[in-house]
Coordinates of C-alpha atoms in Angstrom, one line a residue:
X1284 CA -11.2 254.3 119.3
X1285 CA -13.1 251.1 118.8
X1286 CA -14.9 250.6 122.2
X1287 CA -16.1 247.2 121.2
X1288 CA -12.7 245.6 121.6
X1289 CA -12.1 246.3 125.3
X1290 CA -15.7 245.5 126.1
X1291 CA -15.5 242.1 124.4
X1292 CA -12.1 241.2 125.9
X1293 CA -12.3 237.7 127.5
X1294 CA -11.7 238.9 131.0
X1295 CA -14.5 241.5 130.6
X1296 CA -16.9 238.9 129.2
X1297 CA -16.0 236.5 132.1
X1298 CA -16.5 239.3 134.6
X1299 CA -19.9 240.1 133.2
X1300 CA -20.9 236.5 133.2
X1301 CA -19.8 236.2 136.8
X1302 CA -21.7 239.3 137.9
X1303 CA -24.9 238.0 136.3
X1304 CA -24.5 234.8 138.2
X1305 CA -23.8 236.7 141.4
X1306 CA -27.2 238.2 141.6
X1307 CA -29.0 234.9 141.1
X1308 CA -30.1 232.9 144.1
X1309 CA -29.3 229.3 144.5
X1310 CA -31.5 227.2 142.1
X1311 CA -32.3 223.6 141.4
X1312 CA -29.3 221.4 141.9
X1313 CA -27.1 224.2 143.3
X1314 CA -28.1 222.9 146.8
X1315 CA -26.6 219.4 146.1
X1316 CA -23.2 220.8 145.1
X1317 CA -23.1 223.3 147.9
X1318 CA -23.8 220.5 150.4
X1319 CA -21.2 218.3 148.7
X1320 CA -18.7 221.1 148.9
X1321 CA -19.5 221.6 152.6
X1322 CA -18.6 217.9 153.2
X1323 CA -15.5 218.1 151.1
X1324 CA -14.2 221.1 153.0
X1325 CA -14.1 219.0 156.1
X1326 CA -13.3 215.6 154.6
X1327 CA -11.3 216.2 151.4
X1328 CA -10.0 212.6 151.2
X1329 CA -13.4 211.0 151.8
X1330 CA -15.6 212.5 149.0
X1331 CA -18.4 210.0 149.0
X1332 CA -18.3 208.6 152.5
X1333 CA -21.5 210.4 153.8
X1334 CA -25.2 210.5 153.3
X1335 CA -26.8 213.5 151.5
X1336 CA -30.4 214.4 151.8
X1337 CA -31.5 214.7 148.2
X1338 CA -34.7 213.8 146.5
X1339 CA -37.0 212.4 149.3
X1340 CA -34.6 210.9 151.9
X1341 CA -31.0 210.7 152.9
X1342 CA -29.0 208.7 150.4
X1343 CA -25.4 207.6 150.2
X1344 CA -23.5 210.2 148.2
X1345 CA -22.2 207.5 145.8
X1346 CA -25.8 207.1 144.6
X1347 CA -26.1 210.7 143.5
X1348 CA -24.4 212.0 140.4
X1349 CA -21.8 214.3 141.9
X1350 CA -18.6 214.4 139.8
X1351 CA -15.8 216.0 141.8
X1352 CA -14.3 219.0 139.9
X1353 CA -16.8 221.8 140.7
X1354 CA -17.6 220.6 144.3
X1355 CA -13.9 220.4 145.1
X1356 CA -13.4 223.9 143.8
X1357 CA -16.3 225.1 145.8
X1358 CA -15.0 223.3 148.9
X1359 CA -11.8 225.4 148.6
X1360 CA -13.9 228.5 148.5
X1361 CA -15.9 227.3 151.6
X1362 CA -12.6 226.7 153.4
X1363 CA -11.4 230.2 152.6
X1364 CA -14.5 232.3 153.4
X1365 CA -17.4 230.0 154.5
X1366 CA -20.7 229.6 152.8
X1367 CA -21.0 233.1 151.6
X1368 CA -22.9 232.6 148.4
X1369 CA -21.9 235.9 146.9
X1370 CA -18.2 235.2 147.4
X1371 CA -18.6 231.7 146.2
X1372 CA -20.2 233.0 143.0
X1373 CA -17.1 235.1 142.4
X1374 CA -15.0 232.1 143.2
X1375 CA -16.4 230.6 140.0
X1376 CA -14.7 233.3 137.9
X1377 CA -11.9 231.0 136.6
X1378 CA -14.5 228.8 134.9
X1379 CA -15.9 231.9 133.2
X1380 CA -12.4 233.0 132.2
X1381 CA -11.5 229.6 130.7
X1382 CA -14.8 229.7 128.7
X1383 CA -14.1 233.2 127.4
X1384 CA -10.5 232.6 126.3
X1385 CA -11.4 229.3 124.7
X1386 CA -14.4 230.9 122.9
X1387 CA -12.1 233.7 121.6
X1388 CA -9.6 231.2 120.2
X1389 CA -12.3 229.1 118.5
X1390 CA -13.9 232.2 117.0
X1391 CA -10.5 233.3 115.6
X1392 CA -9.9 229.9 114.1
X1393 CA -13.3 228.9 112.8
X1394 CA -14.9 232.3 112.1
X1395 CA -11.7 234.1 111.1
X1396 CA -13.3 237.5 110.4
X1397 CA -13.3 239.6 113.5
X1398 CA -16.8 240.1 114.8
X1399 CA -17.2 242.2 117.9
X1400 CA -20.2 240.1 119.2
X1401 CA -19.0 236.7 118.1
X1402 CA -17.1 235.7 121.2
X1403 CA -19.7 237.4 123.3
X1404 CA -22.4 235.2 121.8
X1405 CA -20.5 232.1 123.0
X1406 CA -19.9 233.5 126.5
X1407 CA -23.0 235.7 127.3
X1408 CA -25.4 234.3 124.8
X1409 CA -28.6 232.3 125.6
X1410 CA -26.6 229.0 125.5
X1411 CA -24.6 230.0 128.6
X1412 CA -25.8 233.1 130.5
X1413 CA -29.0 231.6 132.0
X1414 CA -27.2 228.4 133.0
X1415 CA -24.3 229.8 135.0
X1416 CA -24.8 228.9 138.6
X1417 CA -23.3 226.4 141.0
X1418 CA -24.3 223.5 138.7
X1419 CA -21.9 221.7 136.4
X1420 CA -23.0 222.7 133.0
X1421 CA -21.1 225.9 132.3
X1422 CA -17.8 224.7 133.8
X1423 CA -18.2 221.5 131.7
X1424 CA -18.7 223.4 128.5
X1425 CA -15.7 225.7 129.4
X1426 CA -13.4 222.7 129.8
X1427 CA -14.9 221.2 126.6
X1428 CA -14.2 224.3 124.5
X1429 CA -10.8 224.6 126.1
X1430 CA -9.9 221.0 125.2
X1431 CA -10.9 221.6 121.6
X1432 CA -9.0 224.9 121.4
X1433 CA -5.8 223.4 122.8
X1434 CA -6.1 220.3 120.5
X1435 CA -6.4 222.6 117.5
X1436 CA -3.4 224.5 118.7
X1437 CA -1.5 221.3 119.4
X1438 CA -2.1 219.9 115.9
X1439 CA -0.8 223.0 114.1
X1440 CA 2.2 222.4 112.0
X1441 CA 4.6 223.1 114.8
X1442 CA 2.9 220.3 116.9
X1443 CA 2.9 222.1 120.2
X1444 CA 3.2 219.1 122.6
X1445 CA 2.3 221.1 125.7
X1446 CA -0.9 222.2 124.1
X1447 CA -1.8 218.6 123.5
X1448 CA -1.0 217.6 127.1
X1449 CA -3.1 220.6 128.4
X1450 CA -5.9 219.5 126.1
X1451 CA -5.8 216.1 127.8
X1452 CA -5.9 217.8 131.2
X1453 CA -9.0 219.8 130.1
X1454 CA -10.5 216.6 128.7
X1455 CA -10.1 214.9 132.1
X1456 CA -11.5 217.9 133.9
X1457 CA -14.5 218.1 131.6
X1458 CA -15.2 214.4 132.1
X1459 CA -14.9 214.7 135.9
X1460 CA -17.1 217.8 135.8
X1461 CA -20.0 216.3 133.9
X1462 CA -20.3 212.7 132.6
X1463 CA -22.5 213.8 129.7
X1464 CA -19.4 215.1 127.8
X1465 CA -18.4 211.5 127.1
X1466 CA -18.3 212.3 123.4
X1467 CA -15.4 214.8 123.8
X1468 CA -12.6 212.2 123.1
X1469 CA -14.2 211.5 119.7
X1470 CA -14.3 215.3 119.1
X1471 CA -10.5 215.6 119.8
X1472 CA -9.8 212.6 117.6
X1473 CA -11.8 214.2 114.8
X1474 CA -9.6 217.4 115.1
X1475 CA -6.5 215.3 114.7
X1476 CA -7.8 213.1 111.9
X1477 CA -9.0 215.9 109.8
X1478 CA -5.7 217.7 110.3
X1479 CA -3.8 214.6 109.3
X1480 CA -2.3 214.4 112.8
X1481 CA -3.9 211.2 114.1
X1482 CA -0.9 210.2 116.2
X1483 CA -0.8 213.6 117.8
X1484 CA -4.5 213.3 118.6
X1485 CA -3.8 210.3 120.7
X1486 CA -1.9 212.4 123.2
X1487 CA -4.8 214.5 124.7
X1488 CA -7.1 211.5 124.6
X1489 CA -4.5 209.3 126.3
X1490 CA -3.7 211.9 128.9
X1491 CA -7.3 212.7 129.6
X1492 CA -8.5 209.2 129.9
X1493 CA -5.6 208.2 132.1
X1494 CA -6.3 211.1 134.5
X1495 CA -10.0 210.3 134.5
X1496 CA -9.3 206.6 135.2
X1497 CA -6.8 207.5 137.9
X1498 CA -9.5 209.3 140.0
X1499 CA -11.9 206.4 139.5
X1500 CA -9.2 203.9 140.7
X1501 CA -8.8 206.0 143.8
X1502 CA -12.5 205.8 144.5
X1503 CA -12.4 202.0 144.0
X1504 CA -9.6 201.8 146.5
X1505 CA -11.6 203.9 149.0
X1506 CA -15.2 202.5 148.5
X1507 CA -14.8 199.4 146.4
X1508 CA -16.5 200.9 143.3
X1509 CA -16.1 203.7 140.8
X1510 CA -18.6 206.6 140.9
X1511 CA -18.7 206.8 137.1
X1512 CA -19.1 203.1 136.6
X1513 CA -21.8 202.9 139.3
X1514 CA -24.0 205.4 137.4
X1515 CA -23.1 204.1 134.0
X1516 CA -24.2 200.6 134.9
X1517 CA -27.4 201.9 136.5
X1518 CA -28.3 203.8 133.3
X1519 CA -27.1 201.0 131.0
X1520 CA -29.4 198.4 132.7
X1521 CA -32.5 200.4 131.7
X1522 CA -32.2 200.3 127.9
X1523 CA -33.9 197.0 127.0
X1524 CA -32.1 196.6 123.7
X1525 CA -32.2 198.7 120.5
X1526 CA -36.0 199.0 120.5
X1527 CA -36.1 199.9 124.1
X1528 CA -33.4 202.6 123.6
X1529 CA -35.3 204.1 120.6
X1530 CA -38.5 204.2 122.6
X1531 CA -36.7 205.9 125.5
X1532 CA -35.0 208.5 123.3
X1533 CA -37.9 209.4 120.9
X1534 CA -39.6 211.7 123.5
X1535 CA -36.4 213.7 123.5
X1536 CA -36.9 215.0 119.9
X1537 CA -39.5 217.7 120.5
X1538 CA -37.8 219.0 123.7
X1539 CA -34.5 219.3 121.7
X1540 CA -36.2 221.7 119.4
X1541 CA -37.9 223.6 122.2
X1542 CA -34.7 224.1 124.2
X1543 CA -32.8 225.1 121.1
X1544 CA -35.5 227.7 120.6
X1545 CA -34.2 229.4 123.8
X1546 CA -30.5 228.7 123.4
X1547 CA -30.1 229.1 119.6
X1548 CA -33.2 230.8 118.3
X1549 CA -31.2 233.6 116.8
X1550 CA -29.5 231.1 114.5
X1551 CA -32.9 230.4 112.8
X1552 CA -33.6 234.1 112.4
X1553 CA -30.0 234.6 111.0
X1554 CA -30.7 231.9 108.4
X1555 CA -33.9 233.5 107.3
X1556 CA -31.9 236.5 106.2
X1557 CA -30.7 234.5 103.1
X1558 CA -34.3 233.9 101.8
X1559 CA -36.3 237.0 102.8
X1560 CA -35.9 240.7 102.4
X1561 CA -34.7 242.8 105.3
X1562 CA -38.2 244.3 105.7
X1563 CA -39.8 240.8 106.0
X1564 CA -37.0 239.8 108.4
X1565 CA -37.7 242.7 110.7
X1566 CA -41.5 241.9 110.6
X1567 CA -40.7 238.3 111.6
X1568 CA -38.6 239.4 114.5
X1569 CA -41.2 241.9 115.6
X1570 CA -43.8 239.0 115.6
X1571 CA -41.5 236.8 117.6
X1572 CA -40.9 239.6 120.1
X1573 CA -44.6 240.1 120.5
X1574 CA -45.3 236.4 121.0
X1575 CA -42.4 236.3 123.6
X1576 CA -44.0 239.1 125.5
X1577 CA -47.3 237.3 125.5
X1578 CA -45.6 234.2 126.9
X1579 CA -43.9 236.3 129.5
X1580 CA -46.9 238.2 130.8
X1581 CA -50.1 236.4 129.9
X1582 CA -51.1 233.5 132.2
X1583 CA -50.7 230.1 130.6
X1584 CA -54.4 229.2 130.8
X1585 CA -55.1 232.0 128.3
X1586 CA -52.6 230.7 125.8
X1587 CA -53.6 227.0 125.7
X1588 CA -53.9 225.7 122.2
X1589 CA -55.0 222.1 122.7
X1590 CA -58.3 221.2 124.4
X1591 CA -56.7 218.5 126.6
X1592 CA -57.2 219.0 130.4
X1593 CA -54.0 219.8 132.4
X1594 CA -53.6 216.2 133.6
X1595 CA -53.1 215.1 130.0
X1596 CA -50.2 217.5 129.2
X1597 CA -51.8 220.2 127.1
X1598 CA -50.0 222.2 124.4
X1599 CA -49.7 225.9 124.9
X1600 CA -48.4 228.9 122.9
X1601 CA -45.0 228.5 124.6
X1602 CA -44.6 224.9 123.5
X1603 CA -45.4 225.8 119.8
X1604 CA -43.3 228.9 119.9
X1605 CA -40.1 227.4 121.2
X1606 CA -40.4 224.2 119.1
X1607 CA -40.9 226.2 116.0
X1608 CA -38.1 228.6 116.6
X1609 CA -35.8 225.8 117.7
X1610 CA -36.8 223.6 114.8
X1611 CA -35.9 226.5 112.4
X1612 CA -32.5 227.0 114.2
X1613 CA -31.8 223.3 113.8
X1614 CA -32.7 223.2 110.1
X1615 CA -30.6 226.3 109.5
X1616 CA -27.7 224.9 111.4
X1617 CA -27.8 221.6 109.4
X1618 CA -28.0 223.5 106.2
X1619 CA -25.2 225.9 107.1
X1620 CA -23.1 223.0 108.2
X1621 CA -23.7 221.2 104.9
X1622 CA -22.9 224.3 102.9
X1623 CA -19.6 224.9 104.6
X1624 CA -18.6 221.2 104.5
X1625 CA -19.8 220.2 101.0
X1626 CA -20.4 223.5 99.1
X1627 CA -24.0 222.6 98.6
X1628 CA -27.2 224.6 97.7
X1629 CA -25.4 226.6 95.0
X1630 CA -22.8 228.2 97.4
X1631 CA -19.2 227.7 96.4
X1632 CA -16.8 228.2 99.2
X1633 CA -13.2 227.0 99.8
X1634 CA -13.3 223.6 101.4
X1635 CA -11.3 223.2 104.6
X1636 CA -10.8 220.9 107.5
X1637 CA -12.5 223.5 109.8
X1638 CA -15.8 223.2 107.9
X1639 CA -15.8 219.4 107.9
X1640 CA -14.8 219.4 111.6
X1641 CA -17.7 221.6 112.6
X1642 CA -20.1 219.3 110.9
X1643 CA -18.5 216.3 112.6
X1644 CA -18.6 218.1 116.0
X1645 CA -22.2 219.0 115.5
X1646 CA -23.1 215.3 114.7
X1647 CA -21.2 214.1 117.7
X1648 CA -22.9 216.6 120.1
X1649 CA -26.3 215.6 118.7
X1650 CA -25.5 211.9 119.2
X1651 CA -24.3 212.6 122.7
X1652 CA -27.6 214.4 123.5
X1653 CA -29.6 211.3 122.6
X1654 CA -27.1 208.8 124.1
X1655 CA -26.6 210.2 127.5
X1656 CA -29.6 212.5 128.2
X1657 CA -31.8 210.9 130.9
X1658 CA -34.5 213.6 130.6
X1659 CA -34.8 216.7 128.5
X1660 CA -33.5 220.0 129.8
X1661 CA -31.9 223.2 128.6
X1662 CA -28.5 222.3 129.9
X1663 CA -28.5 219.1 127.7
X1664 CA -28.2 221.2 124.5
X1665 CA -25.4 223.6 125.5
X1666 CA -22.8 221.6 123.5
X1667 CA -25.1 221.5 120.4
X1668 CA -25.7 225.3 120.9
X1669 CA -22.0 226.1 121.0
X1670 CA -21.3 224.3 117.7
X1671 CA -24.4 225.8 116.0
X1672 CA -23.1 229.2 117.0
X1673 CA -19.7 228.6 115.4
X1674 CA -21.3 227.2 112.3
X1675 CA -23.7 230.1 111.9
X1676 CA -21.0 232.7 112.5
X1677 CA -18.5 230.9 110.1
X1678 CA -20.9 230.8 107.2
X1679 CA -22.6 234.1 108.0
X1680 CA -19.3 236.0 107.7
X1681 CA -18.4 234.3 104.4
X1682 CA -21.9 234.9 102.9
X1683 CA -21.8 238.5 104.0
X1684 CA -19.0 239.1 101.4
X1685 CA -21.2 238.0 98.5
X1686 CA -24.8 238.4 99.7
X1687 CA -25.8 241.9 100.9
X1688 CA -28.7 240.5 102.8
X1689 CA -26.5 238.5 105.2
X1690 CA -24.3 241.6 105.8
X1691 CA -27.3 243.6 106.6
X1692 CA -28.5 241.0 109.1
X1693 CA -25.5 241.3 111.5
X1694 CA -27.9 243.0 114.0
X1695 CA -29.4 239.5 114.6
X1696 CA -26.2 238.8 116.7
X1697 CA -27.2 241.5 119.1
X1698 CA -30.7 240.0 119.2
X1699 CA -29.1 236.7 120.2
X1700 CA -27.3 238.4 123.1
X1701 CA -30.5 240.1 124.2
X1702 CA -32.4 236.9 124.2
X1703 CA -29.8 235.4 126.6
X1704 CA -30.2 238.4 128.9
X1705 CA -34.0 238.0 128.8
X1706 CA -33.9 234.3 129.7
X1707 CA -31.4 234.9 132.5
X1708 CA -33.4 237.7 133.9
X1709 CA -36.6 235.6 134.0
X1710 CA -34.7 232.8 135.7
X1711 CA -33.2 235.1 138.3
X1712 CA -36.6 236.5 139.0
X1713 CA -38.2 233.1 139.2
X1714 CA -35.6 231.9 141.8
X1715 CA -36.3 234.7 144.2
X1716 CA -39.3 233.2 146.0
X1717 CA -37.3 230.1 146.9
X1718 CA -34.9 232.3 148.8
X1719 CA -37.4 234.8 150.3
X1720 CA -40.3 232.6 151.5
X1721 CA -38.3 230.4 153.8
X1722 CA -36.8 233.5 155.4
X1723 CA -40.3 235.0 155.8
X1724 CA -41.6 231.8 157.3
X1725 CA -38.8 231.9 159.9
X1726 CA -39.5 235.5 160.6
X1727 CA -43.2 234.7 161.3
X1728 CA -42.2 232.1 164.0
X1729 CA -39.8 234.6 165.6
X1730 CA -42.4 237.3 165.7
X1731 CA -44.8 235.0 167.4
X1732 CA -42.3 233.8 169.9
X1733 CA -42.4 230.1 168.9
X1734 CA -39.5 228.2 170.5
X1735 CA -39.9 224.8 169.1
X1736 CA -37.9 223.2 166.2
X1737 CA -38.8 224.2 162.7
X1738 CA -39.2 221.6 159.9
X1739 CA -39.9 222.0 156.2
X1740 CA -40.7 220.0 153.1
X1741 CA -39.0 221.0 149.9
X1742 CA -36.2 220.5 147.4
X1743 CA -33.8 222.3 145.1
X1744 CA -32.8 225.9 146.0
X1745 CA -35.7 226.1 148.5
X1746 CA -34.0 223.3 150.5
X1747 CA -30.8 225.3 150.9
X1748 CA -32.5 228.5 152.0
X1749 CA -34.8 226.7 154.4
X1750 CA -31.9 225.1 156.1
X1751 CA -30.1 228.4 156.2
X1752 CA -33.2 229.9 158.0
X1753 CA -32.7 227.3 160.8
X1754 CA -35.2 224.7 159.7
X1755 CA -34.7 220.9 159.5
X1756 CA -35.8 218.8 156.6
X1757 CA -38.7 216.5 157.3
X1758 CA -38.2 212.8 156.5
X1759 CA -41.6 211.1 156.1
X1760 CA -42.0 208.1 158.4
X1761 CA -38.9 209.1 160.5
X1762 CA -39.3 212.6 161.8
X1763 CA -41.3 212.9 165.0
X1764 CA -42.8 216.3 165.6
X1765 CA -43.4 217.5 169.1
X1766 CA -46.0 220.0 170.4
X1767 CA -44.6 223.5 170.0
X1768 CA -42.7 222.6 166.8
X1769 CA -43.6 224.2 163.6
X1770 CA -43.8 223.0 160.0
X1771 CA -43.6 224.8 156.6
X1772 CA -45.3 223.1 153.7
X1773 CA -45.5 224.1 150.1
X1774 CA -49.0 224.8 148.7
X1775 CA -49.2 223.1 145.3
X1776 CA -51.9 224.4 142.9
X1777 CA -53.0 220.9 142.2
X1778 CA -51.7 217.3 142.2
X1779 CA -51.4 217.0 138.4
X1780 CA -48.1 218.6 137.6
X1781 CA -44.5 219.0 138.5
X1782 CA -44.3 221.9 140.9
X1783 CA -41.5 223.4 142.9
X1784 CA -40.2 223.0 145.5
X1785 CA -40.9 219.3 144.7
X1786 CA -40.5 217.8 148.2
X1787 CA -42.1 214.7 149.7
X1788 CA -45.9 214.6 149.7
X1789 CA -47.1 213.8 153.3
X1790 CA -50.5 213.0 154.7
X1791 CA -51.5 216.0 156.8
X1792 CA -53.0 215.3 160.2
X1793 CA -55.4 218.1 161.1
X1794 CA -55.5 216.9 164.7
X1795 CA -51.8 217.4 165.1
X1796 CA -51.3 220.8 163.4
X1797 CA -53.0 224.0 163.0
X1798 CA -52.3 226.5 160.1
X1799 CA -50.9 229.8 161.2
X1800 CA -50.3 231.8 158.0
X1801 CA -50.0 231.2 154.3
X1802 CA -47.2 233.2 152.5
X1803 CA -47.7 233.8 148.8
X1804 CA -45.3 235.2 146.2
X1805 CA -47.3 236.4 143.2
X1806 CA -46.4 239.0 140.5
X1807 CA -47.4 240.2 137.1
X1808 CA -44.7 238.2 135.3
X1809 CA -46.2 234.9 134.0
X1810 CA -43.0 233.4 132.7
X1811 CA -41.6 230.5 134.6
X1812 CA -38.2 228.7 134.2
X1813 CA -38.2 226.7 137.5
X1814 CA -38.2 223.7 137.1
X1815 CA -39.0 223.5 133.4
X1816 CA -35.8 225.2 132.1
X1817 CA -33.8 222.5 134.0
X1818 CA -36.1 219.5 133.5
X1819 CA -39.2 219.4 131.4
X1820 CA -40.3 219.9 127.8
X1821 CA -40.3 223.7 127.3
X1822 CA -37.8 226.3 128.6
X1823 CA -40.3 229.0 129.5
X1824 CA -43.9 228.5 130.4
X1825 CA -46.7 230.9 131.4
X1826 CA -47.9 229.9 134.9
X1827 CA -51.5 230.1 136.0
X1828 CA -51.0 230.3 139.7
X1829 CA -48.8 232.2 142.2
X1830 CA -45.1 231.6 141.7
X1831 CA -44.8 230.0 145.1
X1832 CA -46.9 229.6 148.3
X1833 CA -46.2 228.0 151.6
X1834 CA -48.2 227.5 154.8
X1835 CA -46.7 227.7 158.2
X1836 CA -48.2 225.2 160.7
X1837 CA -48.0 225.0 164.5
X1838 CA -47.6 221.5 165.8
X1839 CA -50.2 220.8 168.6
X1840 CA -49.7 217.1 169.2
X1841 CA -46.9 214.5 168.8
X1842 CA -47.0 213.3 165.2
X1843 CA -44.9 211.3 162.7
X1844 CA -45.9 212.4 159.2
X1845 CA -46.3 209.6 156.7
X1846 CA -45.8 209.8 152.9
X1847 CA -48.7 209.8 150.5
X1848 CA -49.1 206.3 149.1
X1849 CA -47.9 206.1 145.4

């Protein structure tokens, strides 16, 4: 009996993805979507008619990028069983299932040859597993892949109209899950055009855009403006013409390679199998593993390569490592795509619409990355990663029939899965302090019998857990602290970098507060993903300081904290 088949069934893969997410604390923007879902559970017909404390102060919800699909689904879960994060994580299972079934369909169509790990790489690989949480990215890629799969099915010879309509529904859901998938209509049109079914391709695009616009018209009737257009015009006004656009987007190039190093690094290794012997390939992988362990356990200050001081953005081993691995993956992906589409580099394969479509899809995803990415982050390259995965698997299976080296390199697929598990494990570990330290701070005040009101400064997942621990968020210039209150402030290593929990900086008044205790989370793991996996230049960095530290203060005099001047 082949045990790999039941273990790689879409429902099993979706369950494994959900279980991995279930053990992870709330991270980064999870808090915003949970707070949005809380509001929607009470006011389902008034989605943006409230203020949400995000960034540094309460803001109208319309000003925050909060597309409705995932928050409304979470709101249904909150209505059913409250804000139980474990149950809400399992409530996300349908998104994982949609992703898994869409991935299996695409693998069968574009890879053809049955590979036990092919679908698993799209569902549990490094381009998905570390990013599944309450945020929008994995649900968006799930609807995106489902729309493509249904469009492919709908443009088969029998022209399945219901598949085309469902592709349009998935298109609308993808667009209203995350606006950065704006290139998806062009992807669906490319499917139809290359299959000589251009008229049929208008069905999913028309249905999807109509449903998308319908929701925006509802918002206009409610609030006098469209949520999508509000944010589109805000971003559009910043370009400053072609030169300004290019100057804004050029800094995204190196982070693109760095984040691909984490999400698609195995593709580069897979491509090396064509040009080096199996022994050399194993040696390269061994070196990469050793360097990864150095990044994971050696403090970052010992792996600096440049001589610049920290305030001038130094380059470390992690930066070079991920850029090199990601750059290799990018080059291999482009070369593989060219081989499959144009039979180049001396490889003669049967030309097909599938090969040309994968190249077009890759170029569209790459264009979307530069067009709509406001800042570099791992989640911005998930679409590019999915297409690179399909390209590598498609050509790899074909070359394996004629090149023994490629057939012998199939173990690299397992390496890709393991890399996803490793990044997800680091991210889960890195999120723990933001859950535990607010709880410990609240425990300190209870043990000491403090009866005042607790306040905190912080953002992201830390904000959610501090509020769950009974504290109120401090608003600089507005919050008035009274004697007997207490305040929890993060201890930043210095003022020169982007540290969690990234709250407001306030001017501390030593005459109004006295420190009670400093709580520190430190461990032997140097690898850090928060916040750099979600916003930064390199997915994993080696930290040189405790993972998180907070100080609990007792308020001794009435005091209104003021923000540090910019």
